[in-house]
Coordinates of C-alpha atoms in Angstrom, one line a residue:
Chain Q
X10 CA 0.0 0.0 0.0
X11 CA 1.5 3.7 -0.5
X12 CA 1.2 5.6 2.1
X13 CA 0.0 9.3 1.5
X14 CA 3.9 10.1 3.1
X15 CA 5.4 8.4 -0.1
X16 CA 2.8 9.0 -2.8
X17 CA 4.7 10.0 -5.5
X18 CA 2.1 12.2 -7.2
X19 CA 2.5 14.1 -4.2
X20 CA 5.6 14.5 -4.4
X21 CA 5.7 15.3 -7.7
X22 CA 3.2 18.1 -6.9
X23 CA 5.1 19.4 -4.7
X24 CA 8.4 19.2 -6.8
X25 CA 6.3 21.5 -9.7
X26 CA 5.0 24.1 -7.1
X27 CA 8.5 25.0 -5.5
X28 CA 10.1 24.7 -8.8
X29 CA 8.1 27.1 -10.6
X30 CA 8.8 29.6 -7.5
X31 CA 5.0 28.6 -6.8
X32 CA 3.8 29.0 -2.7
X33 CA 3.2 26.8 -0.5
X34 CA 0.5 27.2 1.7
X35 CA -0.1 25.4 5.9
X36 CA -2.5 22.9 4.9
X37 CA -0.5 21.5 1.4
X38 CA 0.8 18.4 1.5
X39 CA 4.3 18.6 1.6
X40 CA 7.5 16.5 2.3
X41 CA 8.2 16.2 6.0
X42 CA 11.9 17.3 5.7
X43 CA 10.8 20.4 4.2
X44 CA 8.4 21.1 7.2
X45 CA 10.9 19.9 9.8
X46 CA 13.3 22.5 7.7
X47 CA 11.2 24.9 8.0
X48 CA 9.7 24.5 11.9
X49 CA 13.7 24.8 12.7
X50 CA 14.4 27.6 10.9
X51 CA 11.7 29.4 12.2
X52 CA 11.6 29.2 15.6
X53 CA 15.6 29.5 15.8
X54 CA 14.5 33.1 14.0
X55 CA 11.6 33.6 15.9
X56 CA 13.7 32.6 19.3
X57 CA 16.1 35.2 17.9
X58 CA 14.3 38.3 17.9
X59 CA 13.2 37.4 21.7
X60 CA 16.0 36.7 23.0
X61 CA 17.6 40.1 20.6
X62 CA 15.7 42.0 23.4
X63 CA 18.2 41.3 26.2
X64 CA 21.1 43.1 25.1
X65 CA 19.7 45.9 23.9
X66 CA 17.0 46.4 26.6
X67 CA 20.0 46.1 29.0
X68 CA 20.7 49.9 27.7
X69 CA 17.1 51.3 27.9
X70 CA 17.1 52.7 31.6
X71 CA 20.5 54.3 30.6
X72 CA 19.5 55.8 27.0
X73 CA 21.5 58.9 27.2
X74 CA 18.2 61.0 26.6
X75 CA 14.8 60.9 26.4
X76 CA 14.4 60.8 23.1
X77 CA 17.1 57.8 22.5
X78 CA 14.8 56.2 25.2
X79 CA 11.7 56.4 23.2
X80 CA 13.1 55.0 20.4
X81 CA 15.0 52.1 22.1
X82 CA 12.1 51.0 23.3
X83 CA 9.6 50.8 20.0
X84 CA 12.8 49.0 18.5
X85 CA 12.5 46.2 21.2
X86 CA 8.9 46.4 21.4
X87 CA 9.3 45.6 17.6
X88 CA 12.1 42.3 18.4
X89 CA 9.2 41.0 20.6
X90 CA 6.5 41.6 17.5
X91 CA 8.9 40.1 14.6
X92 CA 9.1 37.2 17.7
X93 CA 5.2 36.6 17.3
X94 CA 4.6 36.9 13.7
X95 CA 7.0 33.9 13.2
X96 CA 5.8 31.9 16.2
X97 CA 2.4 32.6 14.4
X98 CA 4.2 31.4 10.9
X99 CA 5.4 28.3 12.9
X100 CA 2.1 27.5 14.5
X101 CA 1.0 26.7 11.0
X102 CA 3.4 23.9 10.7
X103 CA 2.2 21.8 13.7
X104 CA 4.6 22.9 16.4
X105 CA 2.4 25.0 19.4
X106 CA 3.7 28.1 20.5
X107 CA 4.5 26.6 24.3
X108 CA 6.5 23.8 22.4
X109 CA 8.6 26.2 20.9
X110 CA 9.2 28.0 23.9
X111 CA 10.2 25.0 26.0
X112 CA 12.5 23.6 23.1
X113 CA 14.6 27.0 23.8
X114 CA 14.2 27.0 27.4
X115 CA 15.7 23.8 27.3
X116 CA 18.6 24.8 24.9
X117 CA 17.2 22.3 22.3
X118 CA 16.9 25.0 19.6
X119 CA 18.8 27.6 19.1
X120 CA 19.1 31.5 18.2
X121 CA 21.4 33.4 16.9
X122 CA 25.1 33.5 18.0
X123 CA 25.0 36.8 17.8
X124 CA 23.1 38.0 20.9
X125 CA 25.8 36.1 23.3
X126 CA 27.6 39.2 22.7
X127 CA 27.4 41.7 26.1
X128 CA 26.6 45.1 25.2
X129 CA 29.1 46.8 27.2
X130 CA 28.7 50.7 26.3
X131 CA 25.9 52.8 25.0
X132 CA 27.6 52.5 21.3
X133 CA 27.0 48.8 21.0
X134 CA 23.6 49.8 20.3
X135 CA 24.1 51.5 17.1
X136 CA 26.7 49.1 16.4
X137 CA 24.0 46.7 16.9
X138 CA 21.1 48.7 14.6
X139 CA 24.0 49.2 12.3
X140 CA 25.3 46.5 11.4
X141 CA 23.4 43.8 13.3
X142 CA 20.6 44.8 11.7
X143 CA 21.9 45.5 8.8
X144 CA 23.2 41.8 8.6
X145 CA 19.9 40.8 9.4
X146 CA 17.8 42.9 6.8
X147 CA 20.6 41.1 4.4
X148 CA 19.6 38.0 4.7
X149 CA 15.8 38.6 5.6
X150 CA 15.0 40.4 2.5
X151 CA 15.4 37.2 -0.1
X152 CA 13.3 35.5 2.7
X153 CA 10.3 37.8 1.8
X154 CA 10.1 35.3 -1.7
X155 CA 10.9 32.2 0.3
X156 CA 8.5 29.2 -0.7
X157 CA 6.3 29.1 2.4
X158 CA 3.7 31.4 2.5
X159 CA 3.5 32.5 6.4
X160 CA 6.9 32.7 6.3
X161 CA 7.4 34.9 3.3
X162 CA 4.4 37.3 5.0
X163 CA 6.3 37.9 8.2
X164 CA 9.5 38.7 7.1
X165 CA 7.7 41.4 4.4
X166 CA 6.3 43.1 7.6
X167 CA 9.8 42.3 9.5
X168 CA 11.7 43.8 6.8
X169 CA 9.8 47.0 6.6
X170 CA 10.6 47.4 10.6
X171 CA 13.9 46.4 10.4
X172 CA 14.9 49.6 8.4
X173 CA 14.1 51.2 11.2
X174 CA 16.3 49.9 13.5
X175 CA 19.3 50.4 11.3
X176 CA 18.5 53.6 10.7
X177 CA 18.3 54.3 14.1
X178 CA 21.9 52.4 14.6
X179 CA 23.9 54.2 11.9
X180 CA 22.1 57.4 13.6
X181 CA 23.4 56.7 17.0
X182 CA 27.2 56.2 15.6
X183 CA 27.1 58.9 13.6
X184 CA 26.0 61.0 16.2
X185 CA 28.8 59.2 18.6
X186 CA 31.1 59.6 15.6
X187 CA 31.3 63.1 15.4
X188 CA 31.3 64.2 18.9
X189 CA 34.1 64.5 21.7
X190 CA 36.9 62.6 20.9
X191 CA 35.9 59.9 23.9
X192 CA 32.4 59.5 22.0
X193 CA 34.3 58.9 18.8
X194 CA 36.7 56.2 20.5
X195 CA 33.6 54.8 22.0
X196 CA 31.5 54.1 18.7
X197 CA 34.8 52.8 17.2
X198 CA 35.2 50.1 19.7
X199 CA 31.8 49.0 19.1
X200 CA 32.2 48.9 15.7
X201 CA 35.5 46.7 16.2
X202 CA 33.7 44.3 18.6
X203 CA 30.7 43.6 16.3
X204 CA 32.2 43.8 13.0
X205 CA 33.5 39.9 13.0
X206 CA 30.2 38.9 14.7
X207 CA 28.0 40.2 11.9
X208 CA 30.0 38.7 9.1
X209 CA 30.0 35.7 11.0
X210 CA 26.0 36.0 11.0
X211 CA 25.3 34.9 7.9
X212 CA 26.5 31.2 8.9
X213 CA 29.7 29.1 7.6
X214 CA 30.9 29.1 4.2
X215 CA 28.8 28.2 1.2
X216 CA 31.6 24.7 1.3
X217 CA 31.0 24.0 4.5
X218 CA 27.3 25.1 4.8
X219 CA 24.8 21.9 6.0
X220 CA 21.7 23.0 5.0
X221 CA 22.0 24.9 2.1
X222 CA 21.7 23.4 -1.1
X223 CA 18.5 21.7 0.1
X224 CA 17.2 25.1 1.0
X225 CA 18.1 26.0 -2.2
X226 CA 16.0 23.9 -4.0
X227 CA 13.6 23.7 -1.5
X228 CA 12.9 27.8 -2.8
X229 CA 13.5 28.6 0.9
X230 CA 16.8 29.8 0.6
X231 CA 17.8 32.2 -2.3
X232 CA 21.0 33.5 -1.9
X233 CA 24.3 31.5 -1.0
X234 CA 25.5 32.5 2.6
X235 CA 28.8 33.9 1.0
X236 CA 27.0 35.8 -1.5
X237 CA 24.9 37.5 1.0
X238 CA 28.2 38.3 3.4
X239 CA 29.7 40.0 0.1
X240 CA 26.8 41.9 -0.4
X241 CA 26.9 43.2 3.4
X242 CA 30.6 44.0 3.5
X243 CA 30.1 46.1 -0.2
X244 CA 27.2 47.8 1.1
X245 CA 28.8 48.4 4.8
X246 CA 32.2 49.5 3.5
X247 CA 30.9 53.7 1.6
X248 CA 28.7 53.5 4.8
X249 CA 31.3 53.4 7.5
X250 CA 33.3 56.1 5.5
X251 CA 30.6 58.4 5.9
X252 CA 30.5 57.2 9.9
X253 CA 34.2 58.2 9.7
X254 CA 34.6 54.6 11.5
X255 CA 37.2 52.3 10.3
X256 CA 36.2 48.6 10.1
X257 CA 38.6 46.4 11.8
X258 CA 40.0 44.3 9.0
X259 CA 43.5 45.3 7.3
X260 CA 42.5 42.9 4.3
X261 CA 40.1 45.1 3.6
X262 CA 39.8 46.7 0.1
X263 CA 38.4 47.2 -3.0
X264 CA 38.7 43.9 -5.8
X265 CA 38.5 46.5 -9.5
X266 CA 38.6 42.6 -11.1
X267 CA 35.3 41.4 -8.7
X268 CA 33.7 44.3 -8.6
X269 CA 33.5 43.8 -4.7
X270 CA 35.4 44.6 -1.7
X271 CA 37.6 41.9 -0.9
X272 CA 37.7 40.9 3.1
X273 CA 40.2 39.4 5.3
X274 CA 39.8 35.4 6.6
X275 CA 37.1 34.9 9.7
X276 CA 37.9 33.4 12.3
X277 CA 35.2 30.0 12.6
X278 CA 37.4 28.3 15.7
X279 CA 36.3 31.4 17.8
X280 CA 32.3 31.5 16.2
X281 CA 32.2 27.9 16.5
X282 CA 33.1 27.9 20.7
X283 CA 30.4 30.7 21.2
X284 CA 28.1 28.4 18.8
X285 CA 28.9 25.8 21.3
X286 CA 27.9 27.5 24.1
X287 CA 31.1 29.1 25.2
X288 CA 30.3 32.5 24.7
X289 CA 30.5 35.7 26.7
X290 CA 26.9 35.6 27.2
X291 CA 25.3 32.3 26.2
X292 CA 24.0 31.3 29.9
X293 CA 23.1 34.8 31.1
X294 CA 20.6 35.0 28.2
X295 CA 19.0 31.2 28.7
X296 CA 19.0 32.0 32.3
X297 CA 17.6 35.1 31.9
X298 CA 14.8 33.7 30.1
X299 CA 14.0 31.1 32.1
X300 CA 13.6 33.7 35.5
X301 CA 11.5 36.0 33.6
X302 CA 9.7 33.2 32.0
X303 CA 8.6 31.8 35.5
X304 CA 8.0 35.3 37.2
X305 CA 5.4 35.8 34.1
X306 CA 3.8 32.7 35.2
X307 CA 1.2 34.4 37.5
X308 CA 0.3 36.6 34.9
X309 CA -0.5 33.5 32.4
X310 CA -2.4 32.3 35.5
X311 CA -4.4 34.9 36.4
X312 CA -5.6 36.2 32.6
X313 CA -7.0 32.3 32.2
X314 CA -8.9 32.5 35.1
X315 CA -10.4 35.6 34.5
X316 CA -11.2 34.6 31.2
X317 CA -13.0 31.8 32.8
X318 CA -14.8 33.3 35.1
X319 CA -15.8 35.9 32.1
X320 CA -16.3 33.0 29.7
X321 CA -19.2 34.3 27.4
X322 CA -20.3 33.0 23.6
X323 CA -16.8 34.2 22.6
X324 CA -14.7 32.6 24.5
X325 CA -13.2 29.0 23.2
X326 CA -11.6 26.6 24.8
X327 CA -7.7 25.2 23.3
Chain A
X29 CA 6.8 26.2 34.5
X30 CA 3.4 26.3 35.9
X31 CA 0.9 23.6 37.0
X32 CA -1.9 24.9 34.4
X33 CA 0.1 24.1 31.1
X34 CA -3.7 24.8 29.3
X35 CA -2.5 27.0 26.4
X36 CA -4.3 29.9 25.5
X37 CA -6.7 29.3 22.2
X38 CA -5.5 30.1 18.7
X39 CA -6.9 33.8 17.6
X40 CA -6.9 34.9 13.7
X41 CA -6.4 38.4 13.1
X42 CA -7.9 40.4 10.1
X43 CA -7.0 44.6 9.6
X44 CA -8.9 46.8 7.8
X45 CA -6.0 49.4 6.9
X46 CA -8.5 52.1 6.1
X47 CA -12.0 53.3 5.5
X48 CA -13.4 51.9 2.2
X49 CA -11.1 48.9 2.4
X50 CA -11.9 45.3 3.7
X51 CA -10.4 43.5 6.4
X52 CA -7.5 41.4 5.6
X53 CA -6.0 38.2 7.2
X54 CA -2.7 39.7 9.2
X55 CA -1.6 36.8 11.2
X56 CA -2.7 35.0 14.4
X57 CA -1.7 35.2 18.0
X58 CA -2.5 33.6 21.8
X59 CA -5.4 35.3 24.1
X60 CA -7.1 33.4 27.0
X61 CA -10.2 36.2 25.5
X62 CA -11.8 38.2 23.0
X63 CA -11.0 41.3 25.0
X64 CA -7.1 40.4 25.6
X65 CA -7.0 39.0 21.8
X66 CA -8.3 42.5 20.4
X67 CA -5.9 44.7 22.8
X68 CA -2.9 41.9 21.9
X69 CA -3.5 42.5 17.6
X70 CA -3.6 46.0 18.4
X71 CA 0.1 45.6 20.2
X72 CA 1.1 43.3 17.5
X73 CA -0.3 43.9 14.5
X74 CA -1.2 47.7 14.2
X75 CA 2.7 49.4 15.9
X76 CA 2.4 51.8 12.6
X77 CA -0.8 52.5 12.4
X78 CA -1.5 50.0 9.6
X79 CA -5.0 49.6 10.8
X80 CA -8.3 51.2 11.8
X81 CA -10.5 48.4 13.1
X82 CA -9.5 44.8 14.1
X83 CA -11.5 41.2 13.9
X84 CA -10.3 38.6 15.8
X85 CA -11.7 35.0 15.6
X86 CA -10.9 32.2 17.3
X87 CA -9.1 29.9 15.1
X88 CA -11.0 27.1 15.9
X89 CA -14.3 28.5 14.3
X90 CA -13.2 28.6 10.8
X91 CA -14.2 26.5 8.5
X92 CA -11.7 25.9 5.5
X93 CA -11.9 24.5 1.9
X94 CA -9.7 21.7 1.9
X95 CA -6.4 21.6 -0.6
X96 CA -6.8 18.3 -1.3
X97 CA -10.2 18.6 -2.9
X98 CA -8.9 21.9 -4.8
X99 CA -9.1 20.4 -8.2
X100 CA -13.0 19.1 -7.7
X101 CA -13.8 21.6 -5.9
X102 CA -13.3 24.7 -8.1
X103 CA -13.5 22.6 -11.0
X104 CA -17.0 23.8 -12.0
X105 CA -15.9 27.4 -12.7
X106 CA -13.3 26.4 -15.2
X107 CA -14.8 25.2 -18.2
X108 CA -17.1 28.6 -18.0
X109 CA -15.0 31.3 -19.8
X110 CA -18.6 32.9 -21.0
X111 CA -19.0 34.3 -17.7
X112 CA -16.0 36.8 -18.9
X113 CA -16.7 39.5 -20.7
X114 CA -13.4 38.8 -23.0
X115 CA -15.2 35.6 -24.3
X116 CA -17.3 37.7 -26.3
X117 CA -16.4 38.5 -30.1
X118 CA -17.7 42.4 -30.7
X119 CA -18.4 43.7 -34.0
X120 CA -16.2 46.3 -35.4
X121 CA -17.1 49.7 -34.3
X122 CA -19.4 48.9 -31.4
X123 CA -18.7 51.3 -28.1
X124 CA -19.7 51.4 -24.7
X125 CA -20.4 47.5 -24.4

């Protein structure tokens, strides 16, 4: 007997849809890798943006005025939103939203190296918006066309935030930039400590890269994570002239034959131990979770039994 | 982790971006109400004022074609191209029709 898992028509379906750049939508049938792909790469981006709040929400009572203030705190209001629109892409795959949020509780899924990085001085956050962000918008924006419907839908709304942000990054350096001399060493080393990191977001060489060329076909993946580092450093380089920042890499210069800016080797041994867990930051931010994760429990409680006790023709029960 | 693991129900959000337009299908988020779900879409879905009046509906409610049946079920429409206007062959010269 064939099983509706191995149906080849199906399959075949399938196979035409994605090719012809087609979308898929939650209730198609479609392989179980490509879910499985998918349900990971979600919630590891989803778990992202919520965990992306620590480090810079560490800076929020300290904003250096009002104003900053305001706006640090609609940019990780939005890091919580992006978090929910892609827990609600996930959802439509199967996985529940309390799943998810166990799964990274327990460390069983991941989130982005990046945010095991401490923010150590106000000018890690426009370090962060700058090129964080920037890294981010980078490889989101191809996402936008990726095969699966709820998926593509969030990041179009992400992506349209995410400017945002990096605006508001390249304005904080900028600012930094050209103030006292102290201000201008300060956005500097900021801009040294995150440089590596961002490059370093876009994940390991297209050679040594797992997951890629089934993403590839798959119409989930569009770009080559090389090709997408490129395009950040070309488009980063004019824009840390006009910071009047140098970026830390003395390999760093423009390739007349390429047409891009060639850059200097990375340095995976270091990425891989903060991959592994070994970063500055790695347990403080699971930890960190976890507390706030358990204080909120009352809340959870408390909304479900007044729901409860308010439970009218609208209410439904999970 | 708390002893009530009941998760809240499944909400569908729909937007109406402005006057004159019709709600659309913006996502979907958690609410243990109607009240909470409303005030949550606003938080979520509406940061940039992309809306001026919210529905949510519970998740569970909807009733869905299903995508197996796509080919029978919208079948009958195909073969009925006279119900365009471009099916029709016009005489030369004729206006306004």
């Amino acid at each position: 007997m064939v099983t509706q898992a191995d149906d080849p028509a199906l399959h075949d379906a399938f196979d035409d849809l994605v090719t012809n750049d087609g979308r898929v939508e939650p209730r198609d049938w479609m392989p179980d890798d490509y879910r499985k792909t998918l349900i990971r790469q979600i919630a590891q981006h989803a778990h992202s943006e919520i965990i992306g709040m620590q480090p810079e929400g560490n800076w929020i009572t300290r904003a250096p005025s009002l104003r900053r203030k305001a706006i640090l705190m609609a940019k990780v209001q939005d890091e919580a939103g992006h978090g929910l629109y892609l827990y609600s892409a996930a959802e439509t795959l199967g996985v529940s939203r309390e799943q998810l949020t166990e799964l990274l509780l327990a460390g069983k899924q991941k989130y982005s190296s990046i945010f095991n990085y401490p923010t150590v001085t106000w000018a890690d956050v426009g370090a962060i918006g700058w090129l964080v962000d920037g890294a981010a918008i980078t490889n989101q924006v191809p996402l936008c066309r990726c095969s699966y419907g709820p998926y593509a839908r969030a990041m179009v709304r992400i992506c349209k935030e995410e400017s945002f942000h990096q605006r508001q990054g390249f304005d904080v350096l900028y600012t930094l930039s050209r103030g006292t001399p102290e201000q201008h060493a300060m956005a500097q080393d900021a801009v040294d400590r995150w440089w590596w990191p961002s490059l370093a977001m876009f994940g390991p060489p297209d050679s040594e890269s797992a997951h890629s060329s089934q993403s590839m076909a798959w119409g989930i993946k569009r770009f080559s994570n090389d090709d997408l580092r490129q395009r950040f450093v070309d488009m980063s380089v004019p824009q840390a002239e006009v910071l009047g920042l140098t970026l830390p890499d003395p390999d760093l210069r423009w390739n007349d034959e390429r047409k891009h800016y060639d850059f200097g080797p990375i340095d995976w041994d270091g990425f891989k131990e903060v991959l592994a867990g070994n970063g500055p930051c790695n347990r403080q931010r699971i930890e960190h979770k976890r507390r706030v994760h358990a204080d909120g429990a009352w809340v959870r409680e408390a909304a479900t039994a007044y729901a409860d006790k308010h439970a009218d023709a609208t209410m439904v029960r999970a | 982790m708390t002893d009530d693991r009941r998760e809240w129900p499944l909400w569908e959000v729909f937007i109406r971006s402005r006057r004159g337009l019709a709600h659309n299908h913006v996502g979907s988020l958690h609410a243990p109400d109607a009240p909470t779900a409303l005030r949550n879409a606003r938080d979520v879905y509406t940061r940039r004022q992309e809306g001026v009046s919210i529905w949510v509906v519970p998740s569970t409610t909807i009733t869905a074609s299903s995508p197996d049946e796509k080919d029978s079920f919208f079948e009958p429409a195909a073969d009925k191209v006279y119900r365009h206007p471009t099916f029709y062959d016009l005489p030369a010269g004729v206006q306004h029709l």
